[in-house]
């Protein structure tokens, strides 16, 4: 499915407290778990309630089928630096992750007036890193062995790659995309 087709089927809606069982289940999904650092329910409750966060359920398809969730942090920061704290999409290979990321870029830059939109990604999450790079995120650096993973019986540390996109880069990519589409 193309990103444009996926985008027409994708919706973000604010997470309600009644959605948190779904969110916690997604975080525990064996396909997602190696690539994220799960939160406790109280952390998600705080993100739903605290105005500096935006916590969304990702829905796709003709109905209201929940396929994941996302969290933005720093939405009220005077520094206009918004973090994509978490993006978990259970359905892989249909362009939903890319479509969701593009929606989040619009929210960050257009709606929340971000100067910088950033994230960190575990080094073992090669697929996500490739997505972020293809969407124009730039690697800023690495946080070496900063996340303890003791879930699998053998404790070990993961490193994180910090990536970001600046408002000027976003606007330049959007203009290039508009020009490309106008030339069709």
PDB file of C-alpha atoms in Angstrom:
ATOM      1  CA  UNK A   1       0.000   0.000   0.000  1.00  0.00           C
ATOM      2  CA  UNK A   2       1.329   3.430  -0.891  1.00  0.00           C
ATOM      3  CA  UNK A   3       1.844   6.043   1.854  1.00  0.00           C
ATOM      4  CA  UNK A   4      -0.933   8.129   0.291  1.00  0.00           C
ATOM      5  CA  UNK A   5      -3.366   5.198   0.376  1.00  0.00           C
ATOM      6  CA  UNK A   6      -2.331   4.332   3.923  1.00  0.00           C
ATOM      7  CA  UNK A   7      -2.800   7.953   4.982  1.00  0.00           C
ATOM      8  CA  UNK A   8      -6.391   7.999   3.743  1.00  0.00           C
ATOM      9  CA  UNK A   9      -7.113   5.015   5.960  1.00  0.00           C
ATOM     10  CA  UNK A  10      -5.245   6.303   9.013  1.00  0.00           C
ATOM     11  CA  UNK A  11      -6.622   8.355  11.886  1.00  0.00           C
ATOM     12  CA  UNK A  12      -5.214   9.594  15.174  1.00  0.00           C
ATOM     13  CA  UNK A  13      -7.553  10.152  18.076  1.00  0.00           C
ATOM     14  CA  UNK A  14      -6.716  11.218  21.612  1.00  0.00           C
ATOM     15  CA  UNK A  15      -6.153   8.273  23.919  1.00  0.00           C
ATOM     16  CA  UNK A  16      -8.733   7.883  26.671  1.00  0.00           C
ATOM     17  CA  UNK A  17      -8.049   6.174  29.973  1.00  0.00           C
ATOM     18  CA  UNK A  18     -10.314   3.352  28.776  1.00  0.00           C
ATOM     19  CA  UNK A  19      -7.790   2.714  25.938  1.00  0.00           C
ATOM     20  CA  UNK A  20      -4.873   1.994  28.260  1.00  0.00           C
ATOM     21  CA  UNK A  21      -5.489  -1.765  28.404  1.00  0.00           C
ATOM     22  CA  UNK A  22      -5.011  -1.809  24.624  1.00  0.00           C
ATOM     23  CA  UNK A  23      -1.872   0.372  24.879  1.00  0.00           C
ATOM     24  CA  UNK A  24      -0.319  -1.887  27.523  1.00  0.00           C
ATOM     25  CA  UNK A  25      -1.151  -4.975  25.455  1.00  0.00           C
ATOM     26  CA  UNK A  26       0.531  -3.459  22.384  1.00  0.00           C
ATOM     27  CA  UNK A  27       3.636  -2.670  24.427  1.00  0.00           C
ATOM     28  CA  UNK A  28       3.820  -6.300  25.541  1.00  0.00           C
ATOM     29  CA  UNK A  29       3.379  -7.676  21.992  1.00  0.00           C
ATOM     30  CA  UNK A  30       6.431  -9.901  21.315  1.00  0.00           C
ATOM     31  CA  UNK A  31       6.816  -8.309  17.867  1.00  0.00           C
ATOM     32  CA  UNK A  32       7.021  -4.792  19.382  1.00  0.00           C
ATOM     33  CA  UNK A  33       8.641  -5.390  22.763  1.00  0.00           C
ATOM     34  CA  UNK A  34      12.302  -5.657  21.654  1.00  0.00           C
ATOM     35  CA  UNK A  35      12.173  -2.197  20.105  1.00  0.00           C
ATOM     36  CA  UNK A  36      10.601  -0.129  22.895  1.00  0.00           C
ATOM     37  CA  UNK A  37      10.957   0.533  26.602  1.00  0.00           C
ATOM     38  CA  UNK A  38       7.466  -0.142  27.998  1.00  0.00           C
ATOM     39  CA  UNK A  39       5.866   2.144  30.533  1.00  0.00           C
ATOM     40  CA  UNK A  40       3.787   1.454  33.594  1.00  0.00           C
ATOM     41  CA  UNK A  41       0.071   2.264  33.413  1.00  0.00           C
ATOM     42  CA  UNK A  42       0.588   5.332  35.639  1.00  0.00           C
ATOM     43  CA  UNK A  43       3.092   6.772  33.143  1.00  0.00           C
ATOM     44  CA  UNK A  44       0.552   6.442  30.329  1.00  0.00           C
ATOM     45  CA  UNK A  45      -2.157   7.940  32.563  1.00  0.00           C
ATOM     46  CA  UNK A  46       0.100  10.926  33.143  1.00  0.00           C
ATOM     47  CA  UNK A  47       0.772  11.307  29.417  1.00  0.00           C
ATOM     48  CA  UNK A  48      -2.988  11.230  28.711  1.00  0.00           C
ATOM     49  CA  UNK A  49      -3.681  13.883  31.345  1.00  0.00           C
ATOM     50  CA  UNK A  50      -0.624  16.189  31.267  1.00  0.00           C
ATOM     51  CA  UNK A  51      -0.876  19.024  28.678  1.00  0.00           C
ATOM     52  CA  UNK A  52       2.804  18.759  27.669  1.00  0.00           C
ATOM     53  CA  UNK A  53       2.024  15.354  26.101  1.00  0.00           C
ATOM     54  CA  UNK A  54      -0.159  14.221  23.215  1.00  0.00           C
ATOM     55  CA  UNK A  55      -1.113  10.542  23.496  1.00  0.00           C
ATOM     56  CA  UNK A  56      -2.978   9.155  20.460  1.00  0.00           C
ATOM     57  CA  UNK A  57      -4.544   5.872  19.415  1.00  0.00           C
ATOM     58  CA  UNK A  58      -3.741   5.046  15.788  1.00  0.00           C
ATOM     59  CA  UNK A  59      -6.744   3.696  13.890  1.00  0.00           C
ATOM     60  CA  UNK A  60      -6.773   2.291  10.362  1.00  0.00           C
ATOM     61  CA  UNK A  61      -9.257   0.845   7.917  1.00  0.00           C
ATOM     62  CA  UNK A  62     -12.901   1.508   7.260  1.00  0.00           C
ATOM     63  CA  UNK A  63     -13.911   1.208  10.922  1.00  0.00           C
ATOM     64  CA  UNK A  64     -12.210   2.283  14.098  1.00  0.00           C
ATOM     65  CA  UNK A  65      -9.746  -0.591  14.300  1.00  0.00           C
ATOM     66  CA  UNK A  66      -6.916   0.391  16.669  1.00  0.00           C
ATOM     67  CA  UNK A  67      -3.543  -0.622  15.212  1.00  0.00           C
ATOM     68  CA  UNK A  68      -1.174   1.189  17.564  1.00  0.00           C
ATOM     69  CA  UNK A  69      -0.478   4.307  19.556  1.00  0.00           C
ATOM     70  CA  UNK A  70       1.864   7.293  19.616  1.00  0.00           C
ATOM     71  CA  UNK A  71       3.116   9.702  22.271  1.00  0.00           C
ATOM     72  CA  UNK A  72       4.472  13.197  21.718  1.00  0.00           C
ATOM     73  CA  UNK A  73       6.265  14.985  24.554  1.00  0.00           C
ATOM     74  CA  UNK A  74       7.358  18.600  24.920  1.00  0.00           C
ATOM     75  CA  UNK A  75       4.250  19.970  23.231  1.00  0.00           C
ATOM     76  CA  UNK A  76       4.308  23.064  25.445  1.00  0.00           C
ATOM     77  CA  UNK A  77       8.066  23.490  25.584  1.00  0.00           C
ATOM     78  CA  UNK A  78       9.211  27.071  25.144  1.00  0.00           C
ATOM     79  CA  UNK A  79      12.141  25.609  23.206  1.00  0.00           C
ATOM     80  CA  UNK A  80       9.696  24.270  20.566  1.00  0.00           C
ATOM     81  CA  UNK A  81      11.498  20.924  20.637  1.00  0.00           C
ATOM     82  CA  UNK A  82       8.939  18.110  20.457  1.00  0.00           C
ATOM     83  CA  UNK A  83       9.898  14.511  21.049  1.00  0.00           C
ATOM     84  CA  UNK A  84       8.300  11.545  19.353  1.00  0.00           C
ATOM     85  CA  UNK A  85       8.417   9.556  22.567  1.00  0.00           C
ATOM     86  CA  UNK A  86       6.809   6.417  21.209  1.00  0.00           C
ATOM     87  CA  UNK A  87       5.285   5.161  17.974  1.00  0.00           C
ATOM     88  CA  UNK A  88       4.074   1.567  18.018  1.00  0.00           C
ATOM     89  CA  UNK A  89       2.187   0.225  15.011  1.00  0.00           C
ATOM     90  CA  UNK A  90       1.250  -3.453  15.212  1.00  0.00           C
ATOM     91  CA  UNK A  91       0.465  -3.871  11.510  1.00  0.00           C
ATOM     92  CA  UNK A  92       3.715  -4.053   9.538  1.00  0.00           C
ATOM     93  CA  UNK A  93       4.409  -3.674   5.831  1.00  0.00           C
ATOM     94  CA  UNK A  94       1.321  -1.678   4.826  1.00  0.00           C
ATOM     95  CA  UNK A  95       2.761   1.840   4.964  1.00  0.00           C
ATOM     96  CA  UNK A  96       0.886   2.722   8.155  1.00  0.00           C
ATOM     97  CA  UNK A  97       4.075   3.627  10.051  1.00  0.00           C
ATOM     98  CA  UNK A  98       5.171   6.016   7.314  1.00  0.00           C
ATOM     99  CA  UNK A  99       1.691   7.544   7.028  1.00  0.00           C
ATOM    100  CA  UNK A 100       1.536   7.946  10.804  1.00  0.00           C
ATOM    101  CA  UNK A 101       4.979   9.570  10.924  1.00  0.00           C
ATOM    102  CA  UNK A 102       3.945  12.064   8.260  1.00  0.00           C
ATOM    103  CA  UNK A 103       0.816  12.945  10.243  1.00  0.00           C
ATOM    104  CA  UNK A 104       2.947  13.438  13.347  1.00  0.00           C
ATOM    105  CA  UNK A 105       5.330  15.704  11.425  1.00  0.00           C
ATOM    106  CA  UNK A 106       2.350  17.871  10.425  1.00  0.00           C
ATOM    107  CA  UNK A 107       1.105  17.968  14.001  1.00  0.00           C
ATOM    108  CA  UNK A 108       4.559  18.867  15.314  1.00  0.00           C
ATOM    109  CA  UNK A 109       5.443  21.556  12.777  1.00  0.00           C
ATOM    110  CA  UNK A 110       2.087  22.908  11.586  1.00  0.00           C
ATOM    111  CA  UNK A 111      -0.125  22.573  14.662  1.00  0.00           C
ATOM    112  CA  UNK A 112       2.348  22.771  17.562  1.00  0.00           C
ATOM    113  CA  UNK A 113       4.835  25.079  15.796  1.00  0.00           C
ATOM    114  CA  UNK A 114       7.878  22.963  16.583  1.00  0.00           C
ATOM    115  CA  UNK A 115      11.339  24.154  15.657  1.00  0.00           C
ATOM    116  CA  UNK A 116      12.763  20.655  16.162  1.00  0.00           C
ATOM    117  CA  UNK A 117      11.062  17.249  16.059  1.00  0.00           C
ATOM    118  CA  UNK A 118      13.204  14.508  17.502  1.00  0.00           C
ATOM    119  CA  UNK A 119      13.241  10.906  18.676  1.00  0.00           C
ATOM    120  CA  UNK A 120      15.509   8.161  19.818  1.00  0.00           C
ATOM    121  CA  UNK A 121      15.509   4.666  18.385  1.00  0.00           C
ATOM    122  CA  UNK A 122      17.173   1.510  19.666  1.00  0.00           C
ATOM    123  CA  UNK A 123      20.112   0.430  17.518  1.00  0.00           C
ATOM    124  CA  UNK A 124      18.467  -2.963  16.971  1.00  0.00           C
ATOM    125  CA  UNK A 125      15.403  -1.313  15.384  1.00  0.00           C
ATOM    126  CA  UNK A 126      16.876  -1.207  11.883  1.00  0.00           C
ATOM    127  CA  UNK A 127      13.495  -0.992  10.156  1.00  0.00           C
ATOM    128  CA  UNK A 128      12.395   2.092  12.127  1.00  0.00           C
ATOM    129  CA  UNK A 129      15.763   3.811  11.691  1.00  0.00           C
ATOM    130  CA  UNK A 130      15.516   3.304   7.921  1.00  0.00           C
ATOM    131  CA  UNK A 131      12.009   4.790   7.952  1.00  0.00           C
ATOM    132  CA  UNK A 132      13.143   7.863   9.895  1.00  0.00           C
ATOM    133  CA  UNK A 133      16.120   8.385   7.580  1.00  0.00           C
ATOM    134  CA  UNK A 134      13.929   8.048   4.478  1.00  0.00           C
ATOM    135  CA  UNK A 135      11.610  10.706   5.904  1.00  0.00           C
ATOM    136  CA  UNK A 136      14.467  13.170   6.400  1.00  0.00           C
ATOM    137  CA  UNK A 137      15.430  12.649  10.035  1.00  0.00           C
ATOM    138  CA  UNK A 138      19.143  13.205  10.660  1.00  0.00           C
ATOM    139  CA  UNK A 139      21.228  11.194  13.098  1.00  0.00           C
ATOM    140  CA  UNK A 140      22.559  13.488  15.822  1.00  0.00           C
ATOM    141  CA  UNK A 141      24.413  10.983  17.946  1.00  0.00           C
ATOM    142  CA  UNK A 142      24.240   7.901  20.102  1.00  0.00           C
ATOM    143  CA  UNK A 143      23.498   7.314  23.741  1.00  0.00           C
ATOM    144  CA  UNK A 144      25.694   4.315  24.407  1.00  0.00           C
ATOM    145  CA  UNK A 145      24.314   1.413  26.431  1.00  0.00           C
ATOM    146  CA  UNK A 146      21.764   3.586  28.216  1.00  0.00           C
ATOM    147  CA  UNK A 147      18.738   1.268  28.335  1.00  0.00           C
ATOM    148  CA  UNK A 148      18.783  -1.892  30.440  1.00  0.00           C
ATOM    149  CA  UNK A 149      16.953  -4.860  28.958  1.00  0.00           C
ATOM    150  CA  UNK A 150      16.542  -7.589  31.534  1.00  0.00           C
ATOM    151  CA  UNK A 151      13.377  -9.129  30.113  1.00  0.00           C
ATOM    152  CA  UNK A 152      14.894 -12.144  28.376  1.00  0.00           C
ATOM    153  CA  UNK A 153      16.731 -13.649  31.335  1.00  0.00           C
ATOM    154  CA  UNK A 154      20.084 -12.313  30.137  1.00  0.00           C
ATOM    155  CA  UNK A 155      20.504  -8.684  31.174  1.00  0.00           C
ATOM    156  CA  UNK A 156      22.075  -6.410  28.597  1.00  0.00           C
ATOM    157  CA  UNK A 157      22.149  -2.791  27.567  1.00  0.00           C
ATOM    158  CA  UNK A 158      20.877  -1.158  24.391  1.00  0.00           C
ATOM    159  CA  UNK A 159      22.207   1.988  22.801  1.00  0.00           C
ATOM    160  CA  UNK A 160      19.905   4.653  21.383  1.00  0.00           C
ATOM    161  CA  UNK A 161      20.337   6.703  18.224  1.00  0.00           C
ATOM    162  CA  UNK A 162      19.087  10.289  18.536  1.00  0.00           C
ATOM    163  CA  UNK A 163      17.551  11.628  15.314  1.00  0.00           C
ATOM    164  CA  UNK A 164      15.814  14.881  14.472  1.00  0.00           C
ATOM    165  CA  UNK A 165      14.264  17.058  11.823  1.00  0.00           C
ATOM    166  CA  UNK A 166      14.272  20.851  11.942  1.00  0.00           C
ATOM    167  CA  UNK A 167      11.389  23.031  10.844  1.00  0.00           C
ATOM    168  CA  UNK A 168      13.388  24.377   7.889  1.00  0.00           C
ATOM    169  CA  UNK A 169      14.131  20.815   6.732  1.00  0.00           C
ATOM    170  CA  UNK A 170      10.466  19.866   7.052  1.00  0.00           C
ATOM    171  CA  UNK A 171       9.347  22.905   5.044  1.00  0.00           C
ATOM    172  CA  UNK A 172      11.967  22.214   2.357  1.00  0.00           C
ATOM    173  CA  UNK A 173      10.825  18.564   2.037  1.00  0.00           C
ATOM    174  CA  UNK A 174       7.165  19.661   1.900  1.00  0.00           C
ATOM    175  CA  UNK A 175       7.955  22.184  -0.852  1.00  0.00           C
ATOM    176  CA  UNK A 176       9.889  19.575  -2.843  1.00  0.00           C
ATOM    177  CA  UNK A 177       6.952  17.163  -2.489  1.00  0.00           C
ATOM    178  CA  UNK A 178       4.469  19.833  -3.641  1.00  0.00           C
ATOM    179  CA  UNK A 179       6.624  20.633  -6.679  1.00  0.00           C
ATOM    180  CA  UNK A 180       6.990  16.938  -7.515  1.00  0.00           C
ATOM    181  CA  UNK A 181       3.215  16.427  -7.295  1.00  0.00           C
ATOM    182  CA  UNK A 182       2.519  19.578  -9.367  1.00  0.00           C
ATOM    183  CA  UNK A 183       4.789  18.261 -12.129  1.00  0.00           C
ATOM    184  CA  UNK A 184       2.763  15.080 -12.602  1.00  0.00           C
TER     185      UNK A 184
END
